[in-house]
Coordinates of N, CA and C in Angstrom, one line a residue:
X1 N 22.5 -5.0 -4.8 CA 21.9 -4.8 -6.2 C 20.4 -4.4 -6.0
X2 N 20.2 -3.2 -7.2 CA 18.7 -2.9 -7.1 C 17.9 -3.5 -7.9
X3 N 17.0 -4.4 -7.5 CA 16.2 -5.1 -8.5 C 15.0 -4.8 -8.8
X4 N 15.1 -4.4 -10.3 CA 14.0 -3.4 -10.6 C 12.5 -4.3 -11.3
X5 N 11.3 -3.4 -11.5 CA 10.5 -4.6 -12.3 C 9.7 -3.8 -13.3
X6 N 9.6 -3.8 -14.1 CA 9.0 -2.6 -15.2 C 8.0 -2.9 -15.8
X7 N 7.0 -2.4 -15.8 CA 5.3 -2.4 -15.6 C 4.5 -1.5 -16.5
X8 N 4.3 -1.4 -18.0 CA 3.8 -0.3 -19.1 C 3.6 -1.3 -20.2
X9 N 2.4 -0.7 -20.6 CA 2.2 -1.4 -22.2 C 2.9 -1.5 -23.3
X10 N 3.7 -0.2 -23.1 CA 4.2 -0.2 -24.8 C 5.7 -0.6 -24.6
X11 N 5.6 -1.4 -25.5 CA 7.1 -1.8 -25.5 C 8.1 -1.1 -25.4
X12 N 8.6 -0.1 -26.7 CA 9.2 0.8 -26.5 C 9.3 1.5 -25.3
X13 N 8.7 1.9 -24.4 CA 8.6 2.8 -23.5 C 9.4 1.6 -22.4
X14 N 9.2 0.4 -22.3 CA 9.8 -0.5 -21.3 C 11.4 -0.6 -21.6
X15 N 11.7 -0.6 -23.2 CA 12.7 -0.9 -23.7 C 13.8 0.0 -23.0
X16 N 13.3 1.3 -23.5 CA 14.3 2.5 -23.3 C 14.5 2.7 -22.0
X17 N 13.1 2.3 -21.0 CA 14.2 2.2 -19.4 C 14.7 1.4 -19.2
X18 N 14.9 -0.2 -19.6 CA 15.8 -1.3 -19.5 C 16.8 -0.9 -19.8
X19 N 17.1 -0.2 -21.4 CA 18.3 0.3 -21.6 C 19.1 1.1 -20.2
X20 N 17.9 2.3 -20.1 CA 19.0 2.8 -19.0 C 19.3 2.5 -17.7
X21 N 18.7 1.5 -17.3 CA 18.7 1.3 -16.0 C 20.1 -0.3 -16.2
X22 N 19.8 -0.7 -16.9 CA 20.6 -2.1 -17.1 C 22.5 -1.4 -17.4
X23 N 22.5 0.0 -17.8 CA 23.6 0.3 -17.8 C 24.4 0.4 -16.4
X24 N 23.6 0.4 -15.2 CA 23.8 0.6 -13.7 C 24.9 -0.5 -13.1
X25 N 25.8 -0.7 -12.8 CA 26.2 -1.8 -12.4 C 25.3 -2.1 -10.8
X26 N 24.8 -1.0 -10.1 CA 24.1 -1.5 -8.9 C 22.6 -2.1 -9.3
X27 N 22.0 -1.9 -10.5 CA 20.2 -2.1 -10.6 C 20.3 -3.1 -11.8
X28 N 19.3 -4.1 -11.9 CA 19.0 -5.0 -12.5 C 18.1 -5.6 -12.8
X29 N 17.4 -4.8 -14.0 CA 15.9 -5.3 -14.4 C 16.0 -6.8 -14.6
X30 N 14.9 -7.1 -13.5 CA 14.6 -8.7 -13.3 C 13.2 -8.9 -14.1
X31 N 12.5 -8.2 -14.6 CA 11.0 -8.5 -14.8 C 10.2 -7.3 -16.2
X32 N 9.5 -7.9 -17.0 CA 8.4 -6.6 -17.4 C 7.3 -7.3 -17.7
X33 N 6.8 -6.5 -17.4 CA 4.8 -6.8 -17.6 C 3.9 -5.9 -18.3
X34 N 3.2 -6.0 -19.2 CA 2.5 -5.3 -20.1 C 1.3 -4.8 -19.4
X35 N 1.1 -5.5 -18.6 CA -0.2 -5.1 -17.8 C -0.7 -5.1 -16.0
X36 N -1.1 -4.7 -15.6 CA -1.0 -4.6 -14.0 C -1.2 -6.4 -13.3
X37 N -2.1 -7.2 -14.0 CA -1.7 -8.6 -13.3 C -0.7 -9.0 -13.5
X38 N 0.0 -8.4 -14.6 CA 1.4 -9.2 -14.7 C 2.1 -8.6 -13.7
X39 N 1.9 -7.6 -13.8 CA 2.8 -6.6 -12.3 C 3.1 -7.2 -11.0
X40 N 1.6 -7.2 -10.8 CA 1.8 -8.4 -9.3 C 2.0 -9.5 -9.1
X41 N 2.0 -10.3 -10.3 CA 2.2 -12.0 -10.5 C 3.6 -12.0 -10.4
X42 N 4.5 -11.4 -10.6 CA 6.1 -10.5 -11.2 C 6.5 -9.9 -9.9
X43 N 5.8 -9.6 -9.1 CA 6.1 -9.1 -7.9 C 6.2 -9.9 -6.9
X44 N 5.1 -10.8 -7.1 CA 4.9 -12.0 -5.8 C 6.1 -13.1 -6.5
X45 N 6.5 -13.4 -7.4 CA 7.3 -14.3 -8.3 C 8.8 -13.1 -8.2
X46 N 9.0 -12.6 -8.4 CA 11.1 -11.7 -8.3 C 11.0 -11.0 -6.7
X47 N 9.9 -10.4 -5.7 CA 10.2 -9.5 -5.1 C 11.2 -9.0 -5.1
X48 N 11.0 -7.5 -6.5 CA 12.3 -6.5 -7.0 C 12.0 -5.6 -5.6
X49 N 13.0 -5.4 -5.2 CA 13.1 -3.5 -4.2 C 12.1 -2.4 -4.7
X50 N 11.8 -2.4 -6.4 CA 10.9 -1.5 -7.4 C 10.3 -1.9 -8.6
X51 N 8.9 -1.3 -8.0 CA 8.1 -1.7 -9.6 C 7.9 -0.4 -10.4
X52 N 8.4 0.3 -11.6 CA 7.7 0.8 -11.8 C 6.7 1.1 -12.7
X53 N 5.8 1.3 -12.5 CA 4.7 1.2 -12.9 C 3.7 2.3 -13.3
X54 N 3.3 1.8 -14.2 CA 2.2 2.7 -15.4 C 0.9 2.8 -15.2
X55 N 0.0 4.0 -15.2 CA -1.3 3.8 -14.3 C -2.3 3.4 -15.5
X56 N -1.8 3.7 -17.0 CA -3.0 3.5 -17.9 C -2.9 2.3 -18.7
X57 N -3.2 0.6 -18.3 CA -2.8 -0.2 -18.6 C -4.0 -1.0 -19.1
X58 N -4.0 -1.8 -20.3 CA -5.5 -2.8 -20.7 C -5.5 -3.9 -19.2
X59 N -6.9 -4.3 -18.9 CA -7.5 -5.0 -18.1 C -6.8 -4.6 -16.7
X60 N -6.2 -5.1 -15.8 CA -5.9 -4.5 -14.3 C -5.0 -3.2 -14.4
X61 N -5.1 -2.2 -14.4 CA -4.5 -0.7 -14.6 C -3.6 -0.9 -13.1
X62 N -3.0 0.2 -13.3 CA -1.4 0.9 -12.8 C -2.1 0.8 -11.3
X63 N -3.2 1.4 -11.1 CA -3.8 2.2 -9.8 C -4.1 0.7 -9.2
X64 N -4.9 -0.4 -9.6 CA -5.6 -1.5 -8.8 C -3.6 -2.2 -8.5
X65 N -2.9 -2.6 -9.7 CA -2.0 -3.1 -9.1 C -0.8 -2.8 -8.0
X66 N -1.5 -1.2 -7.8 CA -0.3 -0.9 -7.1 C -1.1 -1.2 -5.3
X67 N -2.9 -1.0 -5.8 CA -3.2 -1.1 -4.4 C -2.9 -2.7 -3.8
X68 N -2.9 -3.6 -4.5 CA -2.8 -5.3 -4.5 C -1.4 -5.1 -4.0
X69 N 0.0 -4.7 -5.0 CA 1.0 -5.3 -4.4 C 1.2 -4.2 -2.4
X70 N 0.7 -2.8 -2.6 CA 1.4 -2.3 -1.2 C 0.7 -2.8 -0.5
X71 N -0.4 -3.4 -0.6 CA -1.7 -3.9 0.5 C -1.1 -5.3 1.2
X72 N -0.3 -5.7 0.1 CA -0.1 -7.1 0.8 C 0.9 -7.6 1.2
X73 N 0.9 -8.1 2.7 CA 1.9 -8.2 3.8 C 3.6 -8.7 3.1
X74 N 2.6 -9.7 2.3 CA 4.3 -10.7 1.4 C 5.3 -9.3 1.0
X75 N 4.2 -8.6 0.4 CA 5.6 -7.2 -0.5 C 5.6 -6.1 0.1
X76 N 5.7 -6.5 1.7 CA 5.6 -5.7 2.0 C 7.1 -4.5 2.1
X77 N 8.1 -5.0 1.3 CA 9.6 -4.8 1.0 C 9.4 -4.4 -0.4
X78 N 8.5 -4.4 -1.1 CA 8.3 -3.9 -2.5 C 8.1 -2.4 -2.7
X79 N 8.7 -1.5 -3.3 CA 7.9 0.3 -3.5 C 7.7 -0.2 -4.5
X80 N 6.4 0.9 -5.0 CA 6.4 1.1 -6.1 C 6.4 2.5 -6.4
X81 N 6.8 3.1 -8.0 CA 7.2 4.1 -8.1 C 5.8 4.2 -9.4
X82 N 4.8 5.3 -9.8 CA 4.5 5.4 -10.5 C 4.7 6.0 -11.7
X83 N 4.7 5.3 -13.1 CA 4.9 6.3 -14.2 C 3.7 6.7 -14.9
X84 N 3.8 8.1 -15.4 CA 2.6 9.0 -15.6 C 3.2 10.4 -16.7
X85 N 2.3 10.2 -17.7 CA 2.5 11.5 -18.8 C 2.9 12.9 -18.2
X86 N 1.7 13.2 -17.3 CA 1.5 14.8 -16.7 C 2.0 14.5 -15.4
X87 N 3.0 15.0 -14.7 CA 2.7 15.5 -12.9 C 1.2 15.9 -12.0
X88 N 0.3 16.3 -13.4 CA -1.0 16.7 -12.8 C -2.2 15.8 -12.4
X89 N -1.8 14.5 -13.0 CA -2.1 13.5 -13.2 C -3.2 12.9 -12.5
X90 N -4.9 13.3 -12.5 CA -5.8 12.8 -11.3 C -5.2 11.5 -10.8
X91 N -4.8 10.4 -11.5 CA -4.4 9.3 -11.1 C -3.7 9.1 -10.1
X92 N -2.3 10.3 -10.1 CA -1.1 10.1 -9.7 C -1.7 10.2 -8.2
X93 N -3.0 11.1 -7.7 CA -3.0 11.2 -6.1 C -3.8 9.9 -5.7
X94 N -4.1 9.0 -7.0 CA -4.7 7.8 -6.4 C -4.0 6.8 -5.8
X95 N -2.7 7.0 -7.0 CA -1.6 6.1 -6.7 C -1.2 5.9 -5.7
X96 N -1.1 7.4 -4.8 CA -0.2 7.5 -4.0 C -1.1 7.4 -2.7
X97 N -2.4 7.5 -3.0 CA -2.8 7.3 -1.5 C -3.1 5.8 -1.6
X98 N -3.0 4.6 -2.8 CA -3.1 3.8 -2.8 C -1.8 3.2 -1.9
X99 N -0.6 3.3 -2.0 CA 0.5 3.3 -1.2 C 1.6 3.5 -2.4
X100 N 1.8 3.8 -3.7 CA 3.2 4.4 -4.4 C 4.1 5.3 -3.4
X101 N 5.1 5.4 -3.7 CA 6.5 5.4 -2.9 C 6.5 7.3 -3.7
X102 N 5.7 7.3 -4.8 CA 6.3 8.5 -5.8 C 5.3 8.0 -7.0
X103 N 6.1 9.3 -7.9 CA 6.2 9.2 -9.4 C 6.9 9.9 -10.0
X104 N 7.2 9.2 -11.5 CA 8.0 9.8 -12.1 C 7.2 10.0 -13.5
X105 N 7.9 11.2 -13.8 CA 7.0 11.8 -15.5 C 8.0 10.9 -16.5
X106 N 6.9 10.4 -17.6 CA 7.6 9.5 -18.5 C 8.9 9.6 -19.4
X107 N 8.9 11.1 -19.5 CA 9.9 11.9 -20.6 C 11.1 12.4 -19.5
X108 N 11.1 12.0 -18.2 CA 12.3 12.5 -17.1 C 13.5 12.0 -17.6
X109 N 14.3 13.1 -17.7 CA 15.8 12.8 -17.8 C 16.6 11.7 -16.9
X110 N 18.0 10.6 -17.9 CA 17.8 9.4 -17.2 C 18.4 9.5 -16.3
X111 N 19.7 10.4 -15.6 CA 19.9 10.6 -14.5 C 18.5 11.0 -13.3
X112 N 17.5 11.5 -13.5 CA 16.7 11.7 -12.5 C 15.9 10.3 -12.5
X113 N 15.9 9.4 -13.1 CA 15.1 7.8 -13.4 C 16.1 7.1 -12.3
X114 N 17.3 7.4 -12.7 CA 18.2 6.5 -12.0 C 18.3 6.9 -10.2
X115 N 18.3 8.4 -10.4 CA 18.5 8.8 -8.7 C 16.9 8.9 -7.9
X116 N 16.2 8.5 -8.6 CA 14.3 8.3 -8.5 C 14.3 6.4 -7.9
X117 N 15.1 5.6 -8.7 CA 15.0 4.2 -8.3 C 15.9 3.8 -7.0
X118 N 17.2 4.7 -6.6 CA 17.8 4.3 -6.0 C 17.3 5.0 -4.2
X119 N 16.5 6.3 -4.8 CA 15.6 6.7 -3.7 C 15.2 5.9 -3.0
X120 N 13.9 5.4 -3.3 CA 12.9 4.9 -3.1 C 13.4 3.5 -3.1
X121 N 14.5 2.8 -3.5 CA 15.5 1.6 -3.0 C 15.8 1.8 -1.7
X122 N 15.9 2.7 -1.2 CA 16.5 2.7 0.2 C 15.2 3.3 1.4
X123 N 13.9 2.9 0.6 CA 13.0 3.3 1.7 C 12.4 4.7 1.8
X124 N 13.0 5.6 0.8 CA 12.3 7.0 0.8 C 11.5 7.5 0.0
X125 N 10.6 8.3 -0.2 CA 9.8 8.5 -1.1 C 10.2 9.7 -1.9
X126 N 9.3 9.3 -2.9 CA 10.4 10.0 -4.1 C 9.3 11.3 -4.3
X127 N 8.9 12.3 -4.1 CA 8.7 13.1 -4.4 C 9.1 14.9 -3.8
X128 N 9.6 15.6 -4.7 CA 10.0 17.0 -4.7 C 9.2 17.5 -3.4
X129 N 9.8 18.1 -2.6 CA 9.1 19.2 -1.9 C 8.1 20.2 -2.4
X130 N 8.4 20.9 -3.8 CA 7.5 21.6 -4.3 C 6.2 20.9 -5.1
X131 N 6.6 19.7 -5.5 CA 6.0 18.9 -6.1 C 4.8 18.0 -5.0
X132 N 5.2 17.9 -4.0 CA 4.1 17.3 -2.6 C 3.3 18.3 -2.7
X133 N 3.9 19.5 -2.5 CA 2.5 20.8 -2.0 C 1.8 21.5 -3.3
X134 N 2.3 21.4 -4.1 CA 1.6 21.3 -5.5 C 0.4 20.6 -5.4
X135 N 0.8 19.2 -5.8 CA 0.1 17.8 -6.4 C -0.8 17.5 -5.4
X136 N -0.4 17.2 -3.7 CA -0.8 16.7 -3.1 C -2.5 18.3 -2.5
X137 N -2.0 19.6 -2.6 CA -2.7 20.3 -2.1 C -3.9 20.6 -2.7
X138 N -3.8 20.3 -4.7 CA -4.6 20.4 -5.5 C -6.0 19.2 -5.4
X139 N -5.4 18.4 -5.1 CA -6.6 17.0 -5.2 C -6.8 17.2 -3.5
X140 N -5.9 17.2 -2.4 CA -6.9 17.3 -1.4 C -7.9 18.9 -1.1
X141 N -7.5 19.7 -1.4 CA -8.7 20.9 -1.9 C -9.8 20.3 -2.4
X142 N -10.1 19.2 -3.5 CA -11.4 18.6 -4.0 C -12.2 18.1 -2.9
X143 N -11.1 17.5 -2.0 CA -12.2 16.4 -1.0 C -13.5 17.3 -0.1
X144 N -13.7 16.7 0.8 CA -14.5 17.3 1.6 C -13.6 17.7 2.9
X145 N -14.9 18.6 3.7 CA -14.3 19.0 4.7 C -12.9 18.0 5.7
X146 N -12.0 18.0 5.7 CA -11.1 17.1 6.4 C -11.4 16.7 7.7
X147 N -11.2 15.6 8.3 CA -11.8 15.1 9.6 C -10.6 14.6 10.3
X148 N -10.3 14.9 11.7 CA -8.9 14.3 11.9 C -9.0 13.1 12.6
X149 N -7.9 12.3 12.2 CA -8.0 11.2 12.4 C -7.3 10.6 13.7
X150 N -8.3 9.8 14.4 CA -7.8 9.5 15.5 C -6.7 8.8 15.8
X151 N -6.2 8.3 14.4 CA -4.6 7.8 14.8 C -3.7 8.5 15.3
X152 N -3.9 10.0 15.0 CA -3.0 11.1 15.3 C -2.9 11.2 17.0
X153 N -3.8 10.8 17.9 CA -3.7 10.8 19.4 C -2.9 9.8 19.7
X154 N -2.3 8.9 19.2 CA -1.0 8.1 19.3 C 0.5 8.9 19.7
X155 N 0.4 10.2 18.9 CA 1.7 11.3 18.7 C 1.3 12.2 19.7
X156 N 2.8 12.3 19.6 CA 3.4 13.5 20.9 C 3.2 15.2 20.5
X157 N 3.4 15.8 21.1 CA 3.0 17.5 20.9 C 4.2 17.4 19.4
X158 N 5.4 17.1 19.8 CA 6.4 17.1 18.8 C 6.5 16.3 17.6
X159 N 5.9 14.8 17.8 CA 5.9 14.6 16.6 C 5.0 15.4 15.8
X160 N 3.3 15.7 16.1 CA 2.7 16.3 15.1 C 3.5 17.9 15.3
X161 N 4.3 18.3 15.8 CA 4.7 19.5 15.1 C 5.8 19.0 13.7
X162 N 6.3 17.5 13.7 CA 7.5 17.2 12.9 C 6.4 16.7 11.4
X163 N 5.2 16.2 11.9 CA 4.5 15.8 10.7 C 3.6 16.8 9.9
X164 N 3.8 17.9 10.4 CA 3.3 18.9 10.1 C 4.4 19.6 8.9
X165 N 5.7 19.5 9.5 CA 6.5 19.9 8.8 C 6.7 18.9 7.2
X166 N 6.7 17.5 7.9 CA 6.3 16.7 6.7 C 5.9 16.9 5.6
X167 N 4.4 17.0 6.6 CA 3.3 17.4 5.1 C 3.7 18.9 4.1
X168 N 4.3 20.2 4.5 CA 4.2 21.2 4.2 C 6.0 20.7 3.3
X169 N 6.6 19.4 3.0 CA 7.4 19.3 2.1 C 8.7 19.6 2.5
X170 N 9.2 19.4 4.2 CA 10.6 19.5 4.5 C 11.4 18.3 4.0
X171 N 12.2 18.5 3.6 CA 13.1 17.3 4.4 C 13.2 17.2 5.7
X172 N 14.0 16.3 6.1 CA 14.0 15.5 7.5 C 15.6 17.2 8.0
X173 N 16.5 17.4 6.9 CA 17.4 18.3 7.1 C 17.1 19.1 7.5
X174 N 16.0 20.0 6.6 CA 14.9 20.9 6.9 C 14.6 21.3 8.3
X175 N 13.5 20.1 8.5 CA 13.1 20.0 9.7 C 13.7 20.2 10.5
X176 N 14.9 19.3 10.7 CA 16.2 19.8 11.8 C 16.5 21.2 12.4
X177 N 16.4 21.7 11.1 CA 17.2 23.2 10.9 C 16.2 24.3 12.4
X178 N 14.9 23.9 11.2 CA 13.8 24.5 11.8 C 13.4 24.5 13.1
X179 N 13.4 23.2 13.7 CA 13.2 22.6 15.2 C 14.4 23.0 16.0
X180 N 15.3 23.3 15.4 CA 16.9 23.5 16.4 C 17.1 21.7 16.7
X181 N 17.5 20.8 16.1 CA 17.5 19.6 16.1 C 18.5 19.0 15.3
X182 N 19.0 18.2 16.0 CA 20.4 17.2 15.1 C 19.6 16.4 13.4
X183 N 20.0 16.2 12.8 CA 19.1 15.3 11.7 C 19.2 13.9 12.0
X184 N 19.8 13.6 13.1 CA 19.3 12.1 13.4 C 18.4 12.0 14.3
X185 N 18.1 12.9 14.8 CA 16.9 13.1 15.8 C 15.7 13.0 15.0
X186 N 15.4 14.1 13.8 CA 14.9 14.5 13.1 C 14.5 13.4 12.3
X187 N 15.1 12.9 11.9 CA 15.2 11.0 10.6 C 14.2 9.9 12.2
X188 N 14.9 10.1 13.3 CA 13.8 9.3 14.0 C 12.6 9.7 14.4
X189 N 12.2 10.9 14.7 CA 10.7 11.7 14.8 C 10.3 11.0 13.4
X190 N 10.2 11.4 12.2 CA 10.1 11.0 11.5 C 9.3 9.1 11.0
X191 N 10.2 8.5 11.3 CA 10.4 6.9 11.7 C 9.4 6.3 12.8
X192 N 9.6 7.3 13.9 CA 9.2 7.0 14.8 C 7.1 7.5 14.6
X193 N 6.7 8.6 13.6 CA 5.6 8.7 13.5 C 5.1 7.8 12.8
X194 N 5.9 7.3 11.4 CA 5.3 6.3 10.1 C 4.9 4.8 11.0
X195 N 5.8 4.6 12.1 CA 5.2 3.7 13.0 C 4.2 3.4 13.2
X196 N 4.1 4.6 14.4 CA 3.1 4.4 15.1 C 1.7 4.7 14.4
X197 N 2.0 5.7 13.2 CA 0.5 5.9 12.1 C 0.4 4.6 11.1
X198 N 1.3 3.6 11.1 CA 1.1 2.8 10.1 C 1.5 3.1 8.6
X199 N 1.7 3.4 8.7 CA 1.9 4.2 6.9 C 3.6 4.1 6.4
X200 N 3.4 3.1 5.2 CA 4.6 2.8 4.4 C 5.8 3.8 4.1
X201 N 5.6 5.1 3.9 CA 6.4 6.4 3.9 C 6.2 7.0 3.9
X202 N 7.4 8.1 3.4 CA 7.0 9.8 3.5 C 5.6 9.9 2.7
X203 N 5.5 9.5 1.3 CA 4.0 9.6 0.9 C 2.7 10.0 1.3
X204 N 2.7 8.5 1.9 CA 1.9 8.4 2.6 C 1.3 9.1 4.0
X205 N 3.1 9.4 4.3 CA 2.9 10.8 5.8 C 2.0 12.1 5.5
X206 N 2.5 12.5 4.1 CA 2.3 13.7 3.6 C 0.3 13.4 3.4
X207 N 0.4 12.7 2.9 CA -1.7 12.7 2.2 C -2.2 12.5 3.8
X208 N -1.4 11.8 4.9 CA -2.4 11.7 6.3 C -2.4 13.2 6.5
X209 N -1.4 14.1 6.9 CA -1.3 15.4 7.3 C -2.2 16.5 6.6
X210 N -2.6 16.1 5.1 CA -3.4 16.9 4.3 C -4.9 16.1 4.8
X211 N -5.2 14.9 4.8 CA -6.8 14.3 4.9 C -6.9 14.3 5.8
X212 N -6.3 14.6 7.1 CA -6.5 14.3 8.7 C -6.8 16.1 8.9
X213 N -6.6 16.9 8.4 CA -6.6 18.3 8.3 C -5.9 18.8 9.5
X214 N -4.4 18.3 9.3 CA -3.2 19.0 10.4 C -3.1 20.0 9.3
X215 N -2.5 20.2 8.2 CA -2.6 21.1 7.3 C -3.6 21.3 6.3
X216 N -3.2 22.5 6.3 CA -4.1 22.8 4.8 C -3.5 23.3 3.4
X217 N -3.9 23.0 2.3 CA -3.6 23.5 1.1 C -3.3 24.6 1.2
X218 N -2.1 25.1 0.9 CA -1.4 26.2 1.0 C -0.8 26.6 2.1
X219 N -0.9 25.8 3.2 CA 0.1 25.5 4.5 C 1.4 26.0 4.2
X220 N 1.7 26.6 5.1 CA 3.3 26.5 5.4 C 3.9 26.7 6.7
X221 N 4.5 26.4 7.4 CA 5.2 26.1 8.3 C 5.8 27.8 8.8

């Protein structure tokens, strides 16, 4: 069972995803919170598989509760998934370099809510291929010159050729195809970089590969 925890101000808007998520016989909203302390009070009190969560909230917002719950060791079995009006969302790259798993647009169809929670329930991150090199390439273009980071001297000639692929929005299938490689091979390159870099998921793989400046905005493989 996927135990979900639902985190937005407005009622209605909480309502209509309990509705659809409570139709699931596998998911079962255990929690909602109007506001980001309730988020993590609700998180450290049910640890659901998913929170998701709203970035524009009164007193502790979407962005501080999401850095509290991924930061801390206890949840550390918690995603969170972000909800947000625009895809374009300055927030949404906060979220995510905060540690969110994803996001999802508030008006998304409920089949894509549903196959978005059971994602990111099994450990993956939930964002589109085109949607990584989009979102992720626009806000890191703002930053400054990129500096690489010396966690990357941990990896092999092949993993940074596999994280590279990462960043530029393969799948793990993808990658396979590309590398001439089985996809179990592929799923452990993978596994075997989020290790050794520390970083909670694909998400998080993708923003190291853009701010460590293995890629660049508009990269492609």
């Amino acid at each position: 069972m996927i135990r979900v925890v639902l985190a937005d101000d407005q009622t209605l808007v909480r309502a209509g995803f309990r509705s659809i998520l409570s139709d699931e016989d596998d998911i079962e909203v255990v929690g909602e919170a109007a506001d980001g302390e309730q988020a993590v009070a609700l998180a450290h009190e049910e640890r659901p598989d998913v929170v998701l969560m709203d970035i524009r909230m009164p007193g502790t917002d979407g962005l501080e509760a999401t850095r509290r719950i991924t930061t801390d060791p206890r949840l550390a079995a918690v995603r969170v998934v972000i909800l947000t009006t625009f895809d374009m969302d300055d927030h949404v790259y906060g979220a995510l370099r905060a540690g969110a798993s994803g996001f999802l647009v508030k008006d998304t169809e409920p089949m894509e809510l549903l196959h978005g929670v059971r994602v990111v329930a099994r450990g993956d991150a939930l964002i589109a291929p085109a949607v990584t090199r989009r979102l992720i390439s626009e806000f890191a273009n703002r930053r400054k010159q990129p500096e690489p980071s010396p966690r990357l001297n941990a990896l092999t000639e092949r993993e940074r050729e596999v994280m590279g692929l990462v960043g530029a929005g393969l799948s793990n299938d993808e990658i396979a195809a590309r590398l001439v490689l089985s996809p179990a091979t592929s799923k452990t390159h993978v596994s075997r970089i989020m290790t050794k870099l520390g970083v909670r998921d694909r998400a998080q793989l993708v923003i190291l590969a853009y701010e460590s400046g293995m890629i660049t905005p508009g990269w492609m493989a």
